[in-house]
Amino acid sequence: MKEPLESLIPNLKKSPTFQWADEIWLMGVWKNSPKSQSIARTMPELQRSYQTVKHPIHSEDIYGSPYSIFAYSPDPLVVREKDLTKIHHMIQDLGKKLILDFVPNHMAIDSPLIEANPDLFLIADESVSSKNAFLHPNGNEYVHGRDPYFDGWTDTIQWDFANPNVEVKHIEILKNIAKQSDGVRCDMAMLLLPNVFEKTHKRKSNYDWSRVIKSIKEEFPNFKFYAEVYWGLEEELLSLGFDASYDKSLYDAFKSQNFDFVSENLRKKYSPKKIQFLENHDEQRAKQQFGEKSKSYFALLATSECTLLFHAGQELGLNKKIPVQMIQTDEEDGDVTIKEFYSRAFATIAARKHDSFVLWPDYKEFNGNSVFIKSIQSENQTEIILWNEQTFEVSGWIPFQEKIQFQVSLTDLITGDHYPQTKSEQGIYFRLKPNQVQWFIF
């Protein structure tokens, strides 16, 4: 970022992605940790990832991890004000809601909160390896923040969830965030669950997400809590009061080409409490991971009733994953066909109304094979999404029915190709290659 958000938002509002979205999640707004910056600039393991997106690299290109938070006040690189109230109002005036990060598991190793509250952070015992602990200037040896499967993040310090006062401090932090935003994305929210914390750190946790969420919602009833969560713990966090949780299952199924799983789940009524995505900052770019199929997979996700998470740059067909520690990268050429696809897709999704409903149209496949054919209908448009789940070509007819009538030509939103239609009493003819997706509007 080269200029503060106050200057960027007026231009941001012109982008198709901004116009399409209901909520805007801004990553990296909180105060940067000088120690995290120093570690990021010198850590050998990170240098190769920097070199893939910037050449030559200058020290000022690397700013530190946005998930090693020094303090929950805005970084001066991001805004000119002492808080985010002005940014919040600017985004609300554009009809959007502002979502910010809350990183509940840890803080930066140089956060002033450590000096002020030394007992709120986890002190290492003899069972903790030296690479997962560090000596603080206050004389205590603390544990780095970590999950149970990997070594610690060396620029972080672990909150001690065995101490009930941590929950009190979190409520204080969250109430301050709630005054200047509409919700929080809670980073790695499952790490605070008692069984996960005990597995990771061999200590009993007193932390209760349901108490924390209830305390905030008593004062800010419309404030949203979104959980980044994995390992099959999504339902547990939803039961504790989260408004929605990550659901990476469809992403993983696309990646492994487990299309039986995709088909089974897309035929169910998905809940807005499930957050699906095809790209985020932790994964490879969708274009890099899925190639041309990224358009088809996004179309399939867009047919579900989930909450859809979209990553900046995805709509341009960018290939290079940007390390979160970097704030300056080389410009990358996008993919014109992907950009055109997302323009069509965003316009279609934005035209849906809250009262739109789903139908599963009748169809006849010549050999009796199953075809995924779903219709999303609202007052102004009817969408039909066709997907050949088979490993061979399929073809057949969709009979004319309410809101699915003869058109002189149909345009596939995936490719932009036009298909002239011959009027037939049988309806609309389709022929799909293996795994092909088509998306039409009537």
PDB file of C-alpha atoms in Angstrom, residues 146-303:
ATOM      1  CA  ARG A 146       1.526 -21.969  17.712  1.00  0.00           C
ATOM      2  CA  ASP A 147      -0.885 -24.674  16.660  1.00  0.00           C
ATOM      3  CA  PRO A 148      -0.462 -28.328  17.714  1.00  0.00           C
ATOM      4  CA  TYR A 149       0.996 -29.482  14.396  1.00  0.00           C
ATOM      5  CA  PHE A 150       3.824 -27.006  13.803  1.00  0.00           C
ATOM      6  CA  ASP A 151       6.519 -25.089  15.641  1.00  0.00           C
ATOM      7  CA  GLY A 152       5.683 -21.616  16.897  1.00  0.00           C
ATOM      8  CA  TRP A 153       5.437 -18.371  14.982  1.00  0.00           C
ATOM      9  CA  THR A 154       8.680 -16.759  16.116  1.00  0.00           C
ATOM     10  CA  ASP A 155       7.350 -13.191  16.028  1.00  0.00           C
ATOM     11  CA  THR A 156       4.470 -13.964  18.429  1.00  0.00           C
ATOM     12  CA  ILE A 157       3.740 -14.569  22.101  1.00  0.00           C
ATOM     13  CA  GLN A 158       1.028 -16.994  23.242  1.00  0.00           C
ATOM     14  CA  TRP A 159      -1.883 -15.804  25.383  1.00  0.00           C
ATOM     15  CA  ASP A 160      -2.328 -18.007  28.482  1.00  0.00           C
ATOM     16  CA  PHE A 161      -5.919 -19.228  28.296  1.00  0.00           C
ATOM     17  CA  ALA A 162      -5.560 -20.927  31.668  1.00  0.00           C
ATOM     18  CA  ASN A 163      -5.703 -17.410  33.127  1.00  0.00           C
ATOM     19  CA  PRO A 164      -9.344 -16.196  33.243  1.00  0.00           C
ATOM     20  CA  ASN A 165      -8.168 -12.584  32.982  1.00  0.00           C
ATOM     21  CA  VAL A 166      -7.214 -13.196  29.335  1.00  0.00           C
ATOM     22  CA  GLU A 167     -10.898 -13.490  28.520  1.00  0.00           C
ATOM     23  CA  VAL A 168     -11.519 -10.174  30.294  1.00  0.00           C
ATOM     24  CA  LYS A 169      -8.752  -8.514  28.270  1.00  0.00           C
ATOM     25  CA  HIS A 170     -10.122  -9.940  25.015  1.00  0.00           C
ATOM     26  CA  ILE A 171     -13.578  -8.554  25.756  1.00  0.00           C
ATOM     27  CA  GLU A 172     -12.007  -5.143  26.352  1.00  0.00           C
ATOM     28  CA  ILE A 173     -10.139  -5.334  23.019  1.00  0.00           C
ATOM     29  CA  LEU A 174     -13.211  -6.548  21.138  1.00  0.00           C
ATOM     30  CA  LYS A 175     -15.461  -3.817  22.510  1.00  0.00           C
ATOM     31  CA  ASN A 176     -13.003  -1.259  21.215  1.00  0.00           C
ATOM     32  CA  ILE A 177     -12.962  -2.951  17.785  1.00  0.00           C
ATOM     33  CA  ALA A 178     -16.778  -3.069  17.774  1.00  0.00           C
ATOM     34  CA  LYS A 179     -16.913   0.723  18.096  1.00  0.00           C
ATOM     35  CA  GLN A 180     -15.147   1.109  14.736  1.00  0.00           C
ATOM     36  CA  SER A 181     -16.327  -1.842  12.615  1.00  0.00           C
ATOM     37  CA  ASP A 182     -19.191  -4.248  11.945  1.00  0.00           C
ATOM     38  CA  GLY A 183     -17.474  -7.519  12.745  1.00  0.00           C
ATOM     39  CA  VAL A 184     -14.299  -9.533  13.192  1.00  0.00           C
ATOM     40  CA  ARG A 185     -12.674 -12.406  11.381  1.00  0.00           C
ATOM     41  CA  CYS A 186     -11.192 -14.411  14.245  1.00  0.00           C
ATOM     42  CA  ASP A 187      -7.890 -15.841  13.074  1.00  0.00           C
ATOM     43  CA  MET A 188      -7.414 -19.574  13.820  1.00  0.00           C
ATOM     44  CA  ALA A 189     -10.343 -19.416  16.245  1.00  0.00           C
ATOM     45  CA  MET A 190     -10.209 -23.135  17.084  1.00  0.00           C
ATOM     46  CA  LEU A 191      -6.839 -22.762  18.854  1.00  0.00           C
ATOM     47  CA  LEU A 192      -8.692 -21.380  21.892  1.00  0.00           C
ATOM     48  CA  LEU A 193     -10.930 -24.434  22.325  1.00  0.00           C
ATOM     49  CA  PRO A 194     -10.017 -26.197  25.590  1.00  0.00           C
ATOM     50  CA  ASN A 195      -9.127 -29.533  23.979  1.00  0.00           C
ATOM     51  CA  VAL A 196      -6.987 -27.864  21.290  1.00  0.00           C
ATOM     52  CA  PHE A 197      -5.177 -25.604  23.771  1.00  0.00           C
ATOM     53  CA  GLU A 198      -4.468 -28.567  26.039  1.00  0.00           C
ATOM     54  CA  LYS A 199      -3.195 -30.648  23.117  1.00  0.00           C
ATOM     55  CA  THR A 200      -0.896 -27.802  22.082  1.00  0.00           C
ATOM     56  CA  HIS A 201       0.347 -26.535  25.444  1.00  0.00           C
ATOM     57  CA  LYS A 202      -0.539 -29.257  28.009  1.00  0.00           C
ATOM     58  CA  ARG A 203      -2.591 -26.814  30.078  1.00  0.00           C
ATOM     59  CA  LYS A 204      -6.291 -26.503  30.837  1.00  0.00           C
ATOM     60  CA  SER A 205      -8.030 -23.549  29.215  1.00  0.00           C
ATOM     61  CA  ASN A 206     -10.618 -21.421  31.015  1.00  0.00           C
ATOM     62  CA  TYR A 207     -11.506 -19.519  27.854  1.00  0.00           C
ATOM     63  CA  ASP A 208     -15.111 -19.666  26.649  1.00  0.00           C
ATOM     64  CA  TRP A 209     -15.935 -18.245  23.217  1.00  0.00           C
ATOM     65  CA  SER A 210     -19.657 -18.235  24.019  1.00  0.00           C
ATOM     66  CA  ARG A 211     -19.120 -15.937  27.022  1.00  0.00           C
ATOM     67  CA  VAL A 212     -16.934 -13.597  24.997  1.00  0.00           C
ATOM     68  CA  ILE A 213     -19.362 -13.377  22.078  1.00  0.00           C
ATOM     69  CA  LYS A 214     -22.347 -12.902  24.377  1.00  0.00           C
ATOM     70  CA  SER A 215     -20.567 -10.075  26.222  1.00  0.00           C
ATOM     71  CA  ILE A 216     -19.916  -8.195  22.978  1.00  0.00           C
ATOM     72  CA  LYS A 217     -23.357  -8.775  21.485  1.00  0.00           C
ATOM     73  CA  GLU A 218     -25.084  -7.496  24.627  1.00  0.00           C
ATOM     74  CA  GLU A 219     -23.637  -4.078  23.818  1.00  0.00           C
ATOM     75  CA  PHE A 220     -23.276  -4.452  20.023  1.00  0.00           C
ATOM     76  CA  PRO A 221     -26.079  -6.846  18.972  1.00  0.00           C
ATOM     77  CA  ASN A 222     -25.391  -6.617  15.226  1.00  0.00           C
ATOM     78  CA  PHE A 223     -21.645  -7.158  15.518  1.00  0.00           C
ATOM     79  CA  LYS A 224     -20.511 -10.253  13.584  1.00  0.00           C
ATOM     80  CA  PHE A 225     -18.079 -12.990  14.598  1.00  0.00           C
ATOM     81  CA  TYR A 226     -16.560 -15.043  11.781  1.00  0.00           C
ATOM     82  CA  ALA A 227     -14.318 -18.005  12.623  1.00  0.00           C
ATOM     83  CA  GLU A 228     -11.324 -19.083  10.618  1.00  0.00           C
ATOM     84  CA  VAL A 229     -11.408 -22.763  11.545  1.00  0.00           C
ATOM     85  CA  TYR A 230     -10.189 -26.126  10.230  1.00  0.00           C
ATOM     86  CA  TRP A 231      -9.822 -29.760  11.395  1.00  0.00           C
ATOM     87  CA  GLY A 232     -13.570 -30.480  11.373  1.00  0.00           C
ATOM     88  CA  LEU A 233     -14.250 -28.078  14.263  1.00  0.00           C
ATOM     89  CA  GLU A 234     -16.570 -25.768  12.313  1.00  0.00           C
ATOM     90  CA  GLU A 235     -19.817 -26.926  13.928  1.00  0.00           C
ATOM     91  CA  GLU A 236     -18.355 -26.678  17.432  1.00  0.00           C
ATOM     92  CA  LEU A 237     -17.487 -23.019  16.924  1.00  0.00           C
ATOM     93  CA  LEU A 238     -20.877 -22.264  15.365  1.00  0.00           C
ATOM     94  CA  SER A 239     -22.500 -23.793  18.448  1.00  0.00           C
ATOM     95  CA  LEU A 240     -20.557 -21.308  20.608  1.00  0.00           C
ATOM     96  CA  GLY A 241     -22.177 -18.326  18.911  1.00  0.00           C
ATOM     97  CA  PHE A 242     -20.117 -17.550  15.806  1.00  0.00           C
ATOM     98  CA  ASP A 243     -22.208 -16.070  13.015  1.00  0.00           C
ATOM     99  CA  ALA A 244     -20.335 -18.052  10.358  1.00  0.00           C
ATOM    100  CA  SER A 245     -17.261 -20.236  10.025  1.00  0.00           C
ATOM    101  CA  TYR A 246     -14.807 -21.157   7.309  1.00  0.00           C
ATOM    102  CA  ASP A 247     -15.629 -24.352   5.426  1.00  0.00           C
ATOM    103  CA  LYS A 248     -12.641 -25.448   3.351  1.00  0.00           C
ATOM    104  CA  SER A 249     -14.159 -28.773   2.307  1.00  0.00           C
ATOM    105  CA  LEU A 250     -15.231 -27.760  -1.210  1.00  0.00           C
ATOM    106  CA  TYR A 251     -11.879 -26.059  -1.852  1.00  0.00           C
ATOM    107  CA  ASP A 252     -10.079 -29.260  -0.866  1.00  0.00           C
ATOM    108  CA  ALA A 253     -12.454 -31.333  -3.009  1.00  0.00           C
ATOM    109  CA  PHE A 254     -11.796 -29.161  -6.068  1.00  0.00           C
ATOM    110  CA  LYS A 255      -8.068 -29.447  -5.389  1.00  0.00           C
ATOM    111  CA  SER A 256      -8.183 -33.260  -5.166  1.00  0.00           C
ATOM    112  CA  GLN A 257     -10.818 -33.477  -7.930  1.00  0.00           C
ATOM    113  CA  ASN A 258     -13.204 -35.294  -5.615  1.00  0.00           C
ATOM    114  CA  PHE A 259     -16.209 -34.348  -7.714  1.00  0.00           C
ATOM    115  CA  ASP A 260     -18.538 -36.847  -6.026  1.00  0.00           C
ATOM    116  CA  PHE A 261     -18.087 -34.847  -2.819  1.00  0.00           C
ATOM    117  CA  VAL A 262     -18.612 -31.550  -4.666  1.00  0.00           C
ATOM    118  CA  SER A 263     -21.795 -32.818  -6.313  1.00  0.00           C
ATOM    119  CA  GLU A 264     -23.216 -34.256  -3.101  1.00  0.00           C
ATOM    120  CA  ASN A 265     -22.632 -31.038  -1.174  1.00  0.00           C
ATOM    121  CA  LEU A 266     -23.802 -28.627  -3.864  1.00  0.00           C
ATOM    122  CA  ARG A 267     -27.077 -30.533  -4.080  1.00  0.00           C
ATOM    123  CA  LYS A 268     -27.699 -29.804  -0.396  1.00  0.00           C
ATOM    124  CA  LYS A 269     -29.049 -26.492   0.829  1.00  0.00           C
ATOM    125  CA  TYR A 270     -25.945 -24.688   2.016  1.00  0.00           C
ATOM    126  CA  SER A 271     -26.093 -22.336   4.971  1.00  0.00           C
ATOM    127  CA  PRO A 272     -24.879 -18.710   4.961  1.00  0.00           C
ATOM    128  CA  LYS A 273     -23.103 -19.777   8.150  1.00  0.00           C
ATOM    129  CA  LYS A 274     -20.550 -21.592   5.969  1.00  0.00           C
ATOM    130  CA  ILE A 275     -17.841 -19.423   4.384  1.00  0.00           C
ATOM    131  CA  GLN A 276     -16.551 -20.918   1.130  1.00  0.00           C
ATOM    132  CA  PHE A 277     -13.655 -19.667  -0.977  1.00  0.00           C
ATOM    133  CA  LEU A 278     -11.582 -20.482  -4.042  1.00  0.00           C
ATOM    134  CA  GLU A 279      -8.642 -18.294  -2.999  1.00  0.00           C
ATOM    135  CA  ASN A 280      -7.344 -16.629   0.139  1.00  0.00           C
ATOM    136  CA  HIS A 281      -4.069 -15.223   1.409  1.00  0.00           C
ATOM    137  CA  ASP A 282      -2.911 -18.588   2.817  1.00  0.00           C
ATOM    138  CA  GLU A 283      -3.446 -20.566  -0.396  1.00  0.00           C
ATOM    139  CA  GLN A 284      -2.089 -20.383  -3.913  1.00  0.00           C
ATOM    140  CA  ARG A 285      -3.870 -18.004  -6.253  1.00  0.00           C
ATOM    141  CA  ALA A 286      -6.958 -19.643  -7.788  1.00  0.00           C
ATOM    142  CA  LYS A 287      -5.546 -19.216 -11.305  1.00  0.00           C
ATOM    143  CA  GLN A 288      -2.270 -20.853 -10.245  1.00  0.00           C
ATOM    144  CA  GLN A 289      -3.998 -23.694  -8.382  1.00  0.00           C
ATOM    145  CA  PHE A 290      -6.868 -24.476 -10.762  1.00  0.00           C
ATOM    146  CA  GLY A 291      -5.944 -22.846 -14.080  1.00  0.00           C
ATOM    147  CA  GLU A 292      -8.840 -22.260 -16.478  1.00  0.00           C
ATOM    148  CA  LYS A 293     -11.038 -24.456 -14.262  1.00  0.00           C
ATOM    149  CA  SER A 294     -11.006 -21.671 -11.659  1.00  0.00           C
ATOM    150  CA  LYS A 295     -13.838 -20.001 -13.588  1.00  0.00           C
ATOM    151  CA  SER A 296     -15.997 -23.124 -13.527  1.00  0.00           C
ATOM    152  CA  TYR A 297     -15.286 -23.801  -9.861  1.00  0.00           C
ATOM    153  CA  PHE A 298     -16.167 -20.238  -8.886  1.00  0.00           C
ATOM    154  CA  ALA A 299     -19.435 -20.566 -10.819  1.00  0.00           C
ATOM    155  CA  LEU A 300     -20.286 -23.725  -8.869  1.00  0.00           C
ATOM    156  CA  LEU A 301     -19.496 -22.054  -5.534  1.00  0.00           C
ATOM    157  CA  ALA A 302     -21.654 -19.115  -6.594  1.00  0.00           C
ATOM    158  CA  THR A 303     -24.661 -21.437  -6.931  1.00  0.00           C
TER     159      THR A 303
END
